[in-house]
Short mmCIF file of C-alpha atoms and ligand atoms in Angstrom, two decimals:
data_model
loop_
_atom_site.label_atom_id
_atom_site.label_comp_id
_atom_site.label_asym_id
_atom_site.label_seq_id
_atom_site.Cartn_x
_atom_site.Cartn_y
_atom_site.Cartn_z
CA MET U 317 131.03 127.76 82.43
CA GLN U 318 130.00 125.99 85.97
CA ARG U 319 125.60 126.94 84.72
CA MET U 320 127.36 125.07 81.52
CA GLU U 321 127.93 121.99 83.87
CA ALA U 322 125.54 122.40 85.99
CA LEU U 323 122.82 121.50 82.93
CA LYS U 324 124.68 119.33 81.83
CA LYS U 325 124.29 117.31 84.84
CA GLU U 326 120.94 118.12 84.71
CA ILE U 327 120.30 116.47 81.03
CA SER U 328 122.21 113.92 82.57
CA LEU U 329 119.29 113.17 85.17
CA LEU U 330 116.25 113.57 83.23
CA PRO U 331 114.31 111.04 83.69
CA PHE U 332 112.21 109.10 81.94
CA LEU U 333 109.84 105.97 81.78
CA LYS U 334 110.46 102.62 80.39
CA VAL U 335 106.90 100.82 79.49
CA GLU U 336 106.71 97.18 78.23
CA GLY U 337 103.25 98.09 75.75
CA LYS U 338 100.81 94.73 74.80
CA ARG U 339 100.04 93.41 78.40
CA LYS U 340 96.35 93.78 79.70
CA LEU U 341 96.25 95.00 83.04
CA SER U 342 92.83 94.44 84.71
CA GLY U 343 91.25 95.81 88.63
CA HIS U 344 90.60 98.68 90.30
CA MET U 345 92.59 102.54 90.09
CA ARG U 346 92.20 105.05 92.59
CA VAL U 347 90.78 107.72 90.71
CA SER U 348 93.16 110.94 92.91
CA GLY U 349 91.58 114.69 93.55
CA ALA U 350 91.29 116.72 91.25
CA LYS U 351 94.06 119.23 90.25
CA ASN U 352 92.52 121.87 88.62
CA SER U 353 90.12 121.91 91.53
CA ALA U 354 92.62 122.22 94.03
CA LEU U 355 94.84 124.60 92.56
CA VAL U 356 91.66 126.97 93.19
CA LEU U 357 90.42 125.78 95.79
CA MET U 358 93.60 126.67 97.52
CA ALA U 359 93.44 130.38 96.05
CA ALA U 360 90.09 130.16 97.42
CA SER U 361 91.74 131.03 100.91
CA LEU U 362 92.81 134.16 100.52
CA LEU U 363 89.53 135.23 100.57
CA THR U 364 89.29 134.68 104.78
CA ASN U 365 91.52 135.16 107.62
CA GLU U 366 90.17 131.52 109.23
CA VAL U 367 91.71 128.51 108.29
CA VAL U 368 90.41 125.80 105.55
CA TYR U 369 91.51 122.71 105.79
CA LEU U 370 91.31 120.54 101.96
CA ARG U 371 90.36 116.39 101.46
CA ASN U 372 91.74 114.72 99.51
CA VAL U 373 94.66 117.04 98.04
CA PRO U 374 96.44 115.73 94.87
CA GLN U 375 100.39 115.35 95.78
CA LEU U 376 101.70 116.84 92.85
CA THR U 377 104.26 119.04 91.40
CA ASP U 378 102.08 122.57 90.72
CA ILE U 379 100.01 121.84 94.06
CA ASP U 380 103.52 122.33 95.07
CA VAL U 381 103.75 125.20 93.06
CA MET U 382 100.74 126.49 94.87
CA SER U 383 101.72 126.37 98.27
CA ARG U 384 105.47 127.88 97.68
CA LEU U 385 103.80 130.94 96.12
CA LEU U 386 100.84 131.09 99.30
CA ARG U 387 103.27 130.49 101.97
CA ALA U 388 105.98 133.50 99.90
CA ILE U 389 102.80 135.77 99.97
CA GLY U 390 102.80 134.97 104.44
CA SER U 391 100.62 132.36 104.01
CA LYS U 392 100.83 128.95 106.45
CA LEU U 393 99.94 125.61 105.03
CA SER U 394 101.34 122.23 106.35
CA GLN U 395 100.58 119.14 105.01
CA ASP U 396 99.21 115.18 106.20
CA SER U 397 99.25 112.98 103.72
CA ASN U 398 96.02 114.27 101.39
CA THR U 399 94.95 117.28 103.44
CA LEU U 400 96.33 120.17 103.48
CA THR U 401 95.60 123.10 105.62
CA LEU U 402 95.84 126.70 104.44
CA ASN U 403 96.12 129.90 106.84
CA THR U 404 96.37 132.90 105.26
CA SER U 405 94.83 135.21 108.49
CA GLU U 406 98.09 137.24 108.76
CA LEU U 407 99.18 138.27 104.86
CA LYS U 408 102.36 139.32 104.42
CA LEU U 409 102.56 143.45 103.90
CA SER U 410 103.76 142.80 100.65
CA SER U 411 101.43 140.22 100.02
CA SER U 412 99.80 141.93 97.20
CA HIS U 413 103.35 141.73 95.37
CA LEU U 414 103.07 137.64 94.40
CA PRO U 415 106.17 136.81 92.99
CA TYR U 416 107.51 136.39 89.20
CA GLU U 417 108.97 133.10 88.30
CA LEU U 418 106.38 131.37 90.86
CA VAL U 419 103.58 132.67 88.52
CA HIS U 420 105.34 131.36 85.68
CA ALA U 421 105.92 128.28 86.87
CA LEU U 422 102.25 127.62 86.86
CA ARG U 423 99.33 129.47 84.83
CA ALA U 424 96.70 128.62 87.01
CA SER U 425 98.44 130.79 90.23
CA PHE U 426 96.38 133.97 88.31
CA VAL U 427 93.68 133.58 89.82
CA CYS U 428 94.32 134.23 92.75
CA ILE U 429 94.55 138.51 91.10
CA GLY U 430 90.26 138.11 92.30
CA PRO U 431 90.54 136.93 95.71
CA LEU U 432 94.18 139.24 96.79
CA LEU U 433 91.66 142.12 95.24
CA ALA U 434 88.88 141.56 96.87
CA ARG U 435 90.41 141.10 100.16
CA LEU U 436 92.73 143.57 100.24
CA GLY U 437 91.37 146.72 97.67
CA GLU U 438 95.35 146.43 95.16
CA VAL U 439 97.08 143.61 94.17
CA LYS U 440 99.87 143.56 91.06
CA ILE U 441 100.43 139.91 89.83
CA PRO U 442 103.10 138.98 86.57
CA LEU U 443 101.63 138.19 83.43
CA PRO U 444 101.19 134.41 83.00
CA GLY U 445 103.48 134.63 80.40
CA GLY U 446 103.64 132.42 77.02
CA CYS U 447 102.44 128.72 77.19
CA LYS U 448 103.06 125.70 75.21
CA ILE U 449 99.45 124.93 74.02
CA GLY U 450 98.18 128.19 72.53
CA THR U 451 99.38 132.30 73.59
CA ARG U 452 95.75 132.00 76.60
CA PRO U 453 94.58 135.28 77.37
CA ILE U 454 93.96 137.20 80.18
CA ASP U 455 91.00 139.40 78.80
CA GLU U 456 88.81 138.07 80.65
CA HIS U 457 90.20 138.69 83.61
CA ILE U 458 91.01 141.32 83.33
CA GLN U 459 88.04 142.62 81.88
CA GLY U 460 85.39 141.18 84.88
CA LEU U 461 88.21 142.80 86.59
CA ARG U 462 87.03 146.46 85.66
CA ALA U 463 83.13 145.46 85.31
CA LEU U 464 83.66 145.01 89.43
CA GLY U 465 85.08 147.64 89.66
CA ALA U 466 88.86 147.79 90.12
CA ARG U 467 91.93 149.91 87.69
CA VAL U 468 93.99 147.23 86.47
CA GLN U 469 97.22 148.24 84.23
CA ILE U 470 99.58 145.98 82.02
CA GLU U 471 102.71 148.23 83.47
CA ASN U 472 105.90 146.25 82.62
CA ASP U 473 104.35 142.80 83.02
CA TYR U 474 102.57 142.86 85.48
CA VAL U 475 98.87 143.96 86.18
CA VAL U 476 98.41 145.89 88.60
CA ALA U 477 94.90 145.36 89.53
CA LYS U 478 93.10 148.44 92.82
CA VAL U 479 89.36 149.08 93.51
CA ILE U 480 88.42 152.31 93.57
CA SER U 481 85.77 153.04 95.39
CA PRO U 482 85.64 154.83 98.19
CA GLN U 483 84.74 151.69 100.76
CA GLN U 484 87.70 150.13 98.64
CA ARG U 485 84.73 147.33 97.93
CA LEU U 486 84.00 146.05 94.05
CA THR U 487 81.20 146.50 92.88
CA GLY U 488 78.24 144.15 91.98
CA VAL U 489 77.25 144.32 88.70
CA ARG U 490 76.11 141.98 85.25
CA ILE U 491 79.92 140.72 83.27
CA LYS U 492 78.72 138.44 80.69
CA PHE U 493 82.24 137.34 79.53
CA ASN U 494 82.95 137.12 75.09
CA CYS U 495 84.07 133.35 75.43
CA LYS U 496 84.05 130.51 78.11
CA SER U 497 87.45 130.44 79.85
CA VAL U 498 87.06 128.43 83.43
CA GLY U 499 89.75 130.69 84.92
CA ALA U 500 88.03 134.51 83.83
CA THR U 501 85.08 132.80 85.44
CA GLU U 502 87.07 131.42 88.08
CA THR U 503 88.74 135.03 89.35
CA ILE U 504 85.75 137.05 89.41
CA LEU U 505 83.43 134.03 90.83
CA MET U 506 86.07 134.28 93.27
CA ALA U 507 86.02 138.09 93.30
CA ALA U 508 82.17 138.46 93.22
CA THR U 509 81.97 136.99 96.95
CA LEU U 510 83.31 139.81 98.68
CA ALA U 511 81.82 142.85 96.36
CA GLN U 512 79.09 145.29 97.31
CA GLY U 513 76.16 143.83 95.49
CA THR U 514 74.39 141.85 93.34
CA THR U 515 77.48 139.60 90.13
CA ILE U 516 76.18 138.03 87.13
CA LEU U 517 77.56 136.12 85.54
CA GLU U 518 76.16 135.71 81.87
CA ASN U 519 78.13 133.39 79.60
CA ALA U 520 80.51 130.98 82.25
CA ALA U 521 82.67 128.13 82.20
CA GLN U 522 80.74 124.77 83.53
CA GLU U 523 83.32 122.72 84.31
CA PRO U 524 82.75 120.80 87.53
CA GLU U 525 85.75 122.16 88.72
CA ILE U 526 83.37 125.23 89.12
CA GLN U 527 81.01 124.15 90.92
CA ASP U 528 83.36 122.86 93.65
CA LEU U 529 85.04 126.01 93.58
CA ALA U 530 80.64 127.38 94.61
CA THR U 531 79.96 125.41 96.91
CA MET U 532 83.49 125.35 99.06
CA LEU U 533 82.91 129.16 99.18
CA ASN U 534 78.83 128.81 99.88
CA LYS U 535 80.59 126.62 103.03
CA MET U 536 82.06 129.63 103.65
CA GLY U 537 79.21 131.44 103.77
CA ALA U 538 79.12 132.78 99.83
CA LYS U 539 76.57 132.77 98.23
CA ILE U 540 76.49 131.73 95.70
CA GLN U 541 73.84 129.79 93.03
CA GLY U 542 74.18 128.67 90.01
CA ALA U 543 77.69 126.97 89.34
CA GLY U 544 77.66 124.51 87.25
CA THR U 545 75.18 126.30 84.45
CA SER U 546 75.99 129.73 82.46
CA GLN U 547 74.17 131.86 84.15
CA ILE U 548 75.73 132.30 88.41
CA THR U 549 74.40 134.57 90.45
CA ILE U 550 76.78 135.72 93.06
CA GLU U 551 74.99 138.51 96.03
CA GLY U 552 78.02 140.04 98.41
CA VAL U 553 78.57 139.32 101.16
CA ASP U 554 80.44 141.15 104.39
CA ARG U 555 83.35 138.23 105.11
CA LEU U 556 83.41 134.55 104.42
CA LYS U 557 84.77 132.65 106.86
CA GLY U 558 86.97 128.90 107.92
CA CYS U 559 85.50 125.49 106.69
CA MET U 560 86.53 122.24 105.25
CA HIS U 561 86.06 120.57 101.60
CA SER U 562 87.25 117.64 100.71
CA VAL U 563 88.46 117.81 96.60
CA ILE U 564 85.66 116.32 94.45
CA PRO U 565 87.26 113.04 92.30
CA ASP U 566 89.95 114.04 88.71
CA ARG U 567 87.58 113.41 86.35
CA ILE U 568 90.32 114.59 83.88
CA GLU U 569 92.91 111.19 85.44
CA ALA U 570 89.28 109.36 85.28
CA GLY U 571 88.89 109.56 81.66
CA THR U 572 92.68 108.44 81.29
CA PHE U 573 92.17 105.74 82.85
CA LEU U 574 88.96 104.73 80.90
CA ILE U 575 91.00 105.79 77.93
CA ALA U 576 94.12 103.27 78.84
CA SER U 577 91.17 100.35 79.72
CA ALA U 578 90.12 100.42 76.13
CA ILE U 579 93.42 100.70 74.43
CA THR U 580 94.67 97.52 76.01
CA ARG U 581 91.04 96.00 75.55
CA SER U 582 91.59 95.36 79.43
CA THR U 583 88.07 95.20 82.40
CA LEU U 584 89.31 97.73 85.25
CA THR U 585 87.27 99.39 87.86
CA ILE U 586 87.39 103.09 88.77
CA SER U 587 86.30 105.00 91.50
CA PRO U 588 85.91 107.49 92.73
CA VAL U 589 84.56 108.78 90.32
CA ILE U 590 80.87 111.32 89.75
CA PRO U 591 80.10 109.68 86.36
CA GLU U 592 77.68 113.24 85.40
CA HIS U 593 81.31 114.82 85.04
CA LEU U 594 82.45 112.14 82.52
CA GLU U 595 79.40 111.37 80.38
CA SER U 596 80.59 112.73 76.71
CA VAL U 597 83.94 110.75 77.34
CA ILE U 598 81.96 107.27 78.32
CA SER U 599 79.38 107.97 76.00
CA LYS U 600 82.91 108.11 73.01
CA LEU U 601 83.99 105.11 74.35
CA GLN U 602 81.44 103.95 74.05
CA LYS U 603 80.24 104.38 70.57
CA CYS U 604 83.62 103.38 69.85
CA GLY U 605 82.79 99.70 71.45
CA CYS U 606 84.02 99.74 75.30
CA LEU U 607 80.95 98.75 78.34
CA ILE U 608 80.61 100.72 81.14
CA GLU U 609 78.42 99.93 83.85
CA TYR U 610 77.90 102.22 86.47
CA SER U 611 77.70 101.52 90.68
CA ASP U 612 77.37 104.45 92.82
CA ASN U 613 81.12 106.26 92.38
CA THR U 614 83.08 103.42 90.91
CA LEU U 615 83.24 102.95 87.03
CA SER U 616 83.40 99.60 85.52
CA ILE U 617 85.13 99.58 81.70
CA ILE U 618 84.39 96.19 79.11
CA PRO U 619 86.72 97.21 76.12
CA ARG U 620 85.42 94.70 73.19
CA GLU U 621 88.21 93.30 71.39
CA SER U 622 87.76 95.06 68.16
CA LEU U 623 86.94 98.83 68.88
CA GLN U 624 85.24 101.51 65.95
CA ALA U 625 86.63 105.38 64.91
CA VAL U 626 84.68 107.46 65.83
CA ASP U 627 84.63 111.45 65.60
CA ILE U 628 85.24 114.03 68.51
CA THR U 629 85.48 117.74 68.57
CA THR U 630 86.54 119.15 71.83
CA SER U 631 84.62 122.07 73.65
CA PRO U 632 84.40 123.66 77.04
CA PHE U 633 82.85 121.52 79.54
CA PRO U 634 79.26 119.74 78.98
CA GLY U 635 81.01 118.64 75.73
CA PHE U 636 84.45 116.44 74.94
CA PRO U 637 87.36 117.82 76.81
CA THR U 638 90.03 119.52 75.32
CA ASP U 639 92.72 117.22 77.93
CA LEU U 640 91.86 113.83 76.55
CA GLN U 641 92.18 114.92 73.28
CA ALA U 642 96.05 113.55 72.89
CA PRO U 643 94.57 110.36 75.45
CA PHE U 644 91.37 109.52 72.81
CA MET U 645 93.59 110.63 69.49
CA ALA U 646 96.53 107.52 70.65
CA LEU U 647 93.25 104.90 71.22
CA MET U 648 91.84 105.71 67.91
CA THR U 649 96.00 105.11 66.43
CA THR U 650 94.76 101.53 67.68
CA VAL U 651 90.77 100.98 66.25
CA LYS U 652 88.90 100.46 63.15
CA GLY U 653 88.17 103.11 60.79
CA THR U 654 89.33 106.71 60.57
CA SER U 655 88.26 108.50 63.05
CA LYS U 656 88.12 113.39 62.39
CA ILE U 657 89.71 114.58 65.94
CA GLU U 658 89.31 118.49 66.34
CA GLU U 659 91.06 120.74 68.37
CA THR U 660 88.61 123.84 69.33
CA VAL U 661 89.44 124.90 72.93
CA PHE U 662 93.19 125.90 72.97
CA GLU U 663 94.97 126.14 69.14
CA ASN U 664 98.30 124.60 69.80
CA ARG U 665 97.40 121.14 71.47
CA MET U 666 98.57 119.18 68.72
CA GLN U 667 101.99 117.73 69.75
CA HIS U 668 101.90 114.68 69.92
CA VAL U 669 100.55 113.88 66.85
CA GLY U 670 103.80 113.89 66.19
CA GLU U 671 105.48 110.94 68.80
CA LEU U 672 102.61 109.34 68.02
CA GLN U 673 103.37 109.52 63.93
CA ARG U 674 107.10 108.17 64.73
CA MET U 675 105.35 105.00 66.92
CA GLY U 676 103.89 104.54 63.32
CA ALA U 677 100.69 105.52 63.72
CA LYS U 678 98.86 107.19 60.89
CA ILE U 679 97.23 111.03 61.07
CA LEU U 680 97.00 113.55 59.06
CA LEU U 681 96.74 116.65 60.27
CA GLU U 682 94.75 120.19 59.42
CA GLY U 683 95.63 123.10 61.23
CA ASN U 684 93.85 122.21 64.22
CA THR U 685 91.81 118.50 62.18
CA ALA U 686 93.17 115.18 62.89
CA PHE U 687 92.95 111.97 60.60
CA VAL U 688 93.46 109.28 61.95
CA VAL U 689 93.29 106.88 59.72
CA GLY U 690 93.56 103.12 62.52
CA GLY U 691 94.29 100.09 62.53
CA ASN U 692 98.07 100.20 62.42
CA ILE U 693 100.21 99.09 65.78
CA LEU U 694 101.62 101.38 67.28
CA LYS U 695 105.96 100.30 67.28
CA ALA U 696 107.45 101.14 70.52
CA THR U 697 110.46 103.68 70.43
CA SER U 698 111.33 106.83 72.27
CA ILE U 699 109.14 109.85 73.26
CA THR U 700 107.81 113.48 74.54
CA GLY U 701 105.52 114.32 75.86
CA GLY U 702 105.45 117.98 75.04
CA ASP U 703 103.11 119.41 77.63
CA LEU U 704 100.59 117.44 79.94
CA ARG U 705 97.78 115.62 78.62
CA SER U 706 100.78 114.77 75.64
CA CYS U 707 102.50 113.04 78.34
CA ALA U 708 99.69 110.95 79.33
CA ALA U 709 98.87 110.06 76.32
CA MET U 710 102.03 109.33 75.37
CA VAL U 711 102.00 106.40 78.04
CA ILE U 712 99.23 105.19 76.34
CA ALA U 713 100.17 105.17 73.54
CA SER U 714 102.53 102.98 74.71
CA LEU U 715 100.20 100.75 76.98
CA ALA U 716 100.17 99.21 73.72
CA ALA U 717 103.00 99.48 71.62
CA ASN U 718 104.88 96.36 70.06
CA GLY U 719 108.13 96.32 72.43
CA THR U 720 109.07 99.00 75.52
CA SER U 721 108.48 102.02 74.91
CA ILE U 722 110.32 105.20 76.84
CA VAL U 723 109.05 108.20 77.61
CA GLN U 724 110.63 111.71 78.32
CA GLY U 725 108.41 114.65 79.81
CA LEU U 726 108.08 114.12 83.28
CA GLU U 727 107.98 117.13 84.65
CA HIS U 728 104.83 117.86 83.26
CA LEU U 729 103.31 114.07 83.59
CA ASP U 730 104.26 115.50 86.99
CA ARG U 731 102.22 118.30 87.30
CA GLY U 732 98.96 116.69 86.90
CA TYR U 733 99.06 112.67 87.34
CA GLU U 734 99.60 111.46 91.36
CA ASP U 735 101.81 107.89 90.71
CA LEU U 736 100.21 107.16 87.15
CA SER U 737 103.36 104.77 87.22
CA PRO U 738 102.71 102.49 90.38
CA LYS U 739 98.51 103.26 90.11
CA LEU U 740 98.72 101.40 86.55
CA ASN U 741 102.17 99.02 87.75
CA GLY U 742 98.75 98.34 91.01
CA VAL U 743 96.76 97.15 87.61
CA GLY U 744 99.26 94.32 85.30
CA ALA U 745 101.25 97.28 84.42
CA SER U 746 105.13 97.29 83.75
CA ILE U 747 107.05 100.76 84.07
CA THR U 748 109.73 101.67 85.44
CA ARG U 749 110.57 105.10 86.08
CA SER U 750 114.81 105.74 85.81
CA HIS U 751 116.83 109.26 85.21
CA SER U 752 119.68 107.91 83.27
CA GLN U 753 122.14 109.51 80.32
CA VAL U 754 119.31 111.40 77.54
CA GLN U 755 121.38 109.37 74.77
CA LYS U 756 122.04 110.97 70.83
CA THR U 757 120.48 108.55 68.80
CA SER U 758 118.24 108.58 65.77
CA ASN U 759 115.03 107.62 67.25
CA LEU U 760 115.72 109.38 70.98
CA THR U 761 114.65 112.86 71.37
CA THR U 762 117.79 114.68 73.42
CA LYS U 763 117.66 117.72 74.69
CA THR U 764 119.64 120.89 74.08
CA TYR U 765 120.29 123.21 76.56
CA GLU U 766 117.96 126.30 75.66
CA ASP U 767 115.24 123.38 75.47
CA THR U 768 116.07 122.34 79.40
CA GLN U 769 116.25 125.94 79.62
CA ASN U 770 112.67 126.01 78.47
CA LEU U 771 111.71 122.89 80.11
CA TYR U 772 111.17 124.26 83.52
CA SER U 773 111.01 128.86 82.32
CA ASP U 774 107.79 128.08 79.84
CA THR U 775 104.12 128.51 82.12
CA GLU U 776 102.76 125.33 81.98
CA VAL U 777 99.26 124.86 81.49
CA ALA U 778 96.99 122.76 82.08
C1 UD1 H 1401 91.25 125.41 81.87
C2 UD1 H 1401 92.22 123.91 82.61
C3 UD1 H 1401 93.46 123.47 81.70
C4 UD1 H 1401 91.12 123.16 80.92
C5 UD1 H 1401 91.26 124.42 80.53
C6 UD1 H 1401 89.99 124.49 79.31
C7 UD1 H 1401 92.77 124.78 84.98
C8 UD1 H 1401 94.16 125.23 86.54
N1 UD1 H 1401 93.22 124.59 83.97
O1 UD1 H 1401 92.73 125.82 81.80
O2 UD1 H 1401 93.13 121.82 81.94
O3 UD1 H 1401 92.37 122.62 80.05
O4 UD1 H 1401 89.70 125.19 81.33
O5 UD1 H 1401 88.95 123.77 80.07
O6 UD1 H 1401 92.24 125.08 85.99
N2 UD1 H 1401 89.87 132.30 77.21
C9 UD1 H 1401 90.53 134.13 76.51
N3 UD1 H 1401 90.82 135.13 76.92
C10 UD1 H 1401 90.80 134.59 77.95
C11 UD1 H 1401 90.70 133.28 79.38
C12 UD1 H 1401 90.68 132.12 78.69
O7 UD1 H 1401 90.86 134.21 75.44
O8 UD1 H 1401 90.92 135.52 79.58
C13 UD1 H 1401 89.94 131.41 75.66
C14 UD1 H 1401 91.58 130.55 75.95
O9 UD1 H 1401 92.33 131.94 74.88
C15 UD1 H 1401 91.30 129.09 75.31
C16 UD1 H 1401 89.84 129.38 75.53
O10 UD1 H 1401 89.64 130.73 76.21
O11 UD1 H 1401 90.93 129.17 74.11
C17 UD1 H 1401 89.69 128.32 77.03
O12 UD1 H 1401 90.82 129.06 77.82
P1 UD1 H 1401 90.29 128.52 79.17
O13 UD1 H 1401 89.36 128.06 79.65
O14 UD1 H 1401 90.17 130.39 80.65
O15 UD1 H 1401 91.67 127.83 80.31
P2 UD1 H 1401 91.90 127.93 80.96
O16 UD1 H 1401 91.44 127.90 82.58
O17 UD1 H 1401 93.33 128.67 81.51
#
């Protein structure tokens, strides 16, 4: 009964955003450090017993969860604004055993298996579990670790890995991934830095976050070449030292801001960015009628009033990022013509389609391909983002809608966007964040107790 009351209270306190549509934006938006880089760089600190200083770390709930996980296994962390100091000199004896609820709360934490195995010789980590944008298996991580000489078994929802060589050290080898996986490339890259001999990774993921990881590991004394290409060579070293490293700008946040500019037909400047990380997105925005100017680490975007539909197909870097598919679809609902949007990276990443349809968008969904008939004016309503990037898409769509929208699902948004509302308000948006009773009306999403429980128990992704 008490639990029921607590859940009721939790539901009534669900936060939401009130987004006034049709406002013009103008000015400069600051891009934070990349969440996906920061998370794996935090895991990489486990490879050394010296101090690692990470600058430009965004303040996000995903970073909090990773911090709690590292603390739980004995790391000492302190944070001063956007700088994180990580000291893993004294890992707890039980540090090879990661807490279930924290790994479940954040899929990205699974990459800790690589550095912990390399440093401690054994690790027991919960399976990341199911998630909302697809099955996301971990077979590539496991096969890579086995190839490096670990015995890896699944025992009662845990992955148990142990180095079996007499020297308790992984052994360098040639590994060809069956699919391009960001997480598996990161796991094996980290593990191989302390292996004996040379590891060659083929069909490696090429995302900028992997380049950032290799840059930091090389500062720590690793010998890695080729990160950013599909073949990475890692010459194992005996130990790694501490370092200071600044996280790269978040290309997905920057892309979201570019799309916010386009959907509101407003001119914005955005920095800091590394333009090469955004080439596929910039090229699509240019094709649909946005003028984009570069100057060092700043992008200026000037959209034409009348934009044209373009097709996108998501694919691993340097292709169009799956993480921007949902925001881009929101943009396509407002342009002239029909665009074909194909999701090829994850099998269940179209959850925003139904919500956009509720706003009046005309979208035909066939499997993982959406045909978006643009040109309808979106109507403000109450909408819910079911995962991080679809929640961002809900905010983007609301900026263009007629009227004031209510956006729910902020527990997802807060995982990956630092200060999104204040940043948008700083360039002229009108977004307020409130907590209040979730009402049961025809067009307002009502959370059931089960939904609420799922919100906090599902593995979070992206
Ligand atoms: C990372 C990003 C996420 C992004 C995704 C793809 C982080 C924290 N998250 O997620 O924002 O959307 O890359 O760019 O960096 N796969 C397998 N076997 C495996 C691993 C993956 O089949 O062992 C498949 C997945 O099911 C998926 C595809 O590979 O279909 C890509 O997944 P992956 O690149 O591993 O994504 P994440 O690292 O989880």
